[in-house]
C-alpha atoms as one frame of an Amber mdcrd trajectory, in Angstrom:
protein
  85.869 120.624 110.205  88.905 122.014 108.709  88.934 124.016 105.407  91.438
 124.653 103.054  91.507 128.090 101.094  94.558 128.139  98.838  97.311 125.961
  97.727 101.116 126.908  96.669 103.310 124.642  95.043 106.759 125.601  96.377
 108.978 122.904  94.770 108.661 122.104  90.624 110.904 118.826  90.539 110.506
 115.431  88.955 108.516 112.420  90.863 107.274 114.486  94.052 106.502 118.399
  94.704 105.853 120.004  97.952 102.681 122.138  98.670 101.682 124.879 100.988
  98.136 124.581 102.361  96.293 127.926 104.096  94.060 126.568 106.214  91.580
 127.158 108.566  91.301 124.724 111.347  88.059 123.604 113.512  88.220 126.424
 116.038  88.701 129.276 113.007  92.432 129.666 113.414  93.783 130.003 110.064
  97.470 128.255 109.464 100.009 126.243 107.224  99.725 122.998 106.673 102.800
 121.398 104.433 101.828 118.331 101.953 103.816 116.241  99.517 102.678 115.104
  96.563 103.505 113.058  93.507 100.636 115.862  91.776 102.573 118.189  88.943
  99.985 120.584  90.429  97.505 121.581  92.876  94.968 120.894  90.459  95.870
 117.476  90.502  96.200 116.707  93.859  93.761 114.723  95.457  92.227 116.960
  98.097  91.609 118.971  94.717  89.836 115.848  91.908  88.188 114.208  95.210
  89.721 111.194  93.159  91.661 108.252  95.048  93.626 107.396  91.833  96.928
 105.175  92.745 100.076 106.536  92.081 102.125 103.455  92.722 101.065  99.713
  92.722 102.757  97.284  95.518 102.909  93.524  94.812 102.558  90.894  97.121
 103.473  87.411  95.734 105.081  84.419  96.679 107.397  81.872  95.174 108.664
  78.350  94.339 106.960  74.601  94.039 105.467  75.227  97.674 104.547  78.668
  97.526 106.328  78.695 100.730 108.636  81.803 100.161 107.759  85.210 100.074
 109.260  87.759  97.241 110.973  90.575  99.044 113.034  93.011  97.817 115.976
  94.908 100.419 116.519  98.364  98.650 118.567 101.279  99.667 116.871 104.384
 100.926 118.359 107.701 101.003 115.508 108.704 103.155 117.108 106.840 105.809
 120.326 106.643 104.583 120.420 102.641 104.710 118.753  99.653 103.580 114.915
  98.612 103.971 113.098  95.047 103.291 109.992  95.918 101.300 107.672  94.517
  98.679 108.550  95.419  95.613 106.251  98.402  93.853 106.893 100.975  91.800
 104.801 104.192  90.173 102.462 103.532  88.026 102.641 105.739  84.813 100.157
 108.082  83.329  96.851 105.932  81.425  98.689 102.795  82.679  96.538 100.031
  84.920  98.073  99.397  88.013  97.456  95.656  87.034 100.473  96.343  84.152
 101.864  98.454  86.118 102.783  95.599  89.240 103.102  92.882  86.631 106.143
  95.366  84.929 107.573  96.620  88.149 107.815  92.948  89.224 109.755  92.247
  85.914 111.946  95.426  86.229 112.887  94.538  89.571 113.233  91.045  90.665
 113.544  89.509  86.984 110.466  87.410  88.251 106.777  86.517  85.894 103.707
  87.400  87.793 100.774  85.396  87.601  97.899  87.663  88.683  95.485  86.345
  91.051  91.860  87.622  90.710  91.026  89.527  93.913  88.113  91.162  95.424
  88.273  95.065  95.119  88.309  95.360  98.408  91.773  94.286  98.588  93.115
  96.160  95.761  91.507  99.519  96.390  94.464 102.031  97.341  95.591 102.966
 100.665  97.250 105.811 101.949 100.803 105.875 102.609 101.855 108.510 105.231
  98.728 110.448 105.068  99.863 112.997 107.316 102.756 113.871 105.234 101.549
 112.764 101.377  98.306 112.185  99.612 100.123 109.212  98.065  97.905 105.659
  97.538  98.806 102.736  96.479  96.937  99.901  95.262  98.167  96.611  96.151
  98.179  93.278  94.028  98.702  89.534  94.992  99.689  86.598  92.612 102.599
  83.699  91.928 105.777  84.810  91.022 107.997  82.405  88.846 111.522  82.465
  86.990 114.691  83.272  87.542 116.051  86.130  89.660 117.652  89.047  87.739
 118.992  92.578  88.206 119.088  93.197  84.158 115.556  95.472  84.302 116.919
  97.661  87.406 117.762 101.240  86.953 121.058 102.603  87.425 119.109 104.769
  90.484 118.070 101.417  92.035 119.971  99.293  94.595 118.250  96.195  94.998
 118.767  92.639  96.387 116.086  90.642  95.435 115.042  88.135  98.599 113.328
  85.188  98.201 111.998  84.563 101.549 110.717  81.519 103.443 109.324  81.737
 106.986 111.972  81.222 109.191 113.835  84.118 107.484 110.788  86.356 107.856
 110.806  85.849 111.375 114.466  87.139 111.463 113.680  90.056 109.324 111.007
  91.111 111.253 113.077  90.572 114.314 116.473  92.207 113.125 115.301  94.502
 110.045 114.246  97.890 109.101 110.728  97.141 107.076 108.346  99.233 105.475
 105.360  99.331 107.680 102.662  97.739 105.043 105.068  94.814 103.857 105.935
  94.342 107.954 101.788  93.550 108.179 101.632  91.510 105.644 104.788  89.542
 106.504 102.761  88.833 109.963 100.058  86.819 108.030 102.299  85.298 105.934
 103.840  83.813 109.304 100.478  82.503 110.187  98.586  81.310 107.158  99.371
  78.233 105.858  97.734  79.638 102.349  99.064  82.987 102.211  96.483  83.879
  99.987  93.368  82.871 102.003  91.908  85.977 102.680  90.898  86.430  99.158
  88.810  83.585  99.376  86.613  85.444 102.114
């Protein structure tokens, strides 16, 4: 098994840092090994606590009299230098429970209410991201969202087009779109199940 023996911080910026790992690998060859992190430091990164606590909260919930249309939000990315159809999320902040935390972000960004469905923690616990790039979970929370669309709670930072969608224009997002790889899975069920939230029934 792989060890690590030390741990640099080489950037000291707002949101995420990036880390330099020594490392020794299986076969005793020692080596970098470069990790981002939302962490302030490297004794609060994960491979560090052991701790799997999430750092941002993703909210799957759908809308209207049917429940027939799922709440998507199409947000810029400088990453890729375009636009991406994803659930909306957001960090959650220091002592806050991710619970608040998606109920808020769903607020902030889509103008929308949240009403929280219960759910076993099995489908909440957080998941990795990109683990071979970040240590970054998120926990992920279902429910019915209701209201009126607004863009009063975004930040200046954020450009995003909230998207109410219903099945036929999921198909044609997942056909013709760039989507984040855990909404895309999701989306698939949605497609599928006539109660989107079955699964937490199991």
């Amino acid at each position: 098994m792989g060890k690590i023996n030390q741990v640099k911080q080489i950037t000291h910026v707002p949101f995420v840092n990036l880390y330099e790992l020594d490392v020794t690998n299986k076969t005793g060859a020692d080596g970098k090994y470069y990790v981002a992190s939302r962490a302030k430091d490297p004794e609060a990164m994960k491979l560090a606590t052991g701790n799997n606590t999430p750092d941002g909260v993703i909210i799957y919930s759908v809308y209207g009299e049917q429940r027939d249309r799922v709440v998507l939000v199409r947000q810029y990315r400088y990453s890729i230098g375009g636009f991406i159809y994803e659930f909306p999320a957001g960090l959650v902040e220091p002592g806050e429970d991710y619970h608040e935390a998606g109920i808020r972000e769903l607020k902030e960004e889509t103008g929308l209410t949240l009403e929280l469905l219960p759910a076993d923690p099995m489908y909440e616990n957080p998941g990795f991201t990109t683990v071979g790039m970040t240590d970054e979970s998120c926990a992920t929370i279902y429910g019915y969202a209701s209201g009126e669309v607004s863009d009063r709670g975004q930040e200046d930072a954020e450009e995003i087009q909230v998207v109410l969608a219903d099945r036929q224009e999921v198909r044609r997002i997942l056909r013709e779109e760039r989507v984040a790889i855990m909404c895309a899975y999701m989306l698939m069920h949605f497609l599928k199940d006539p109660e989107p939230f079955a699964f937490l029934e199991g």
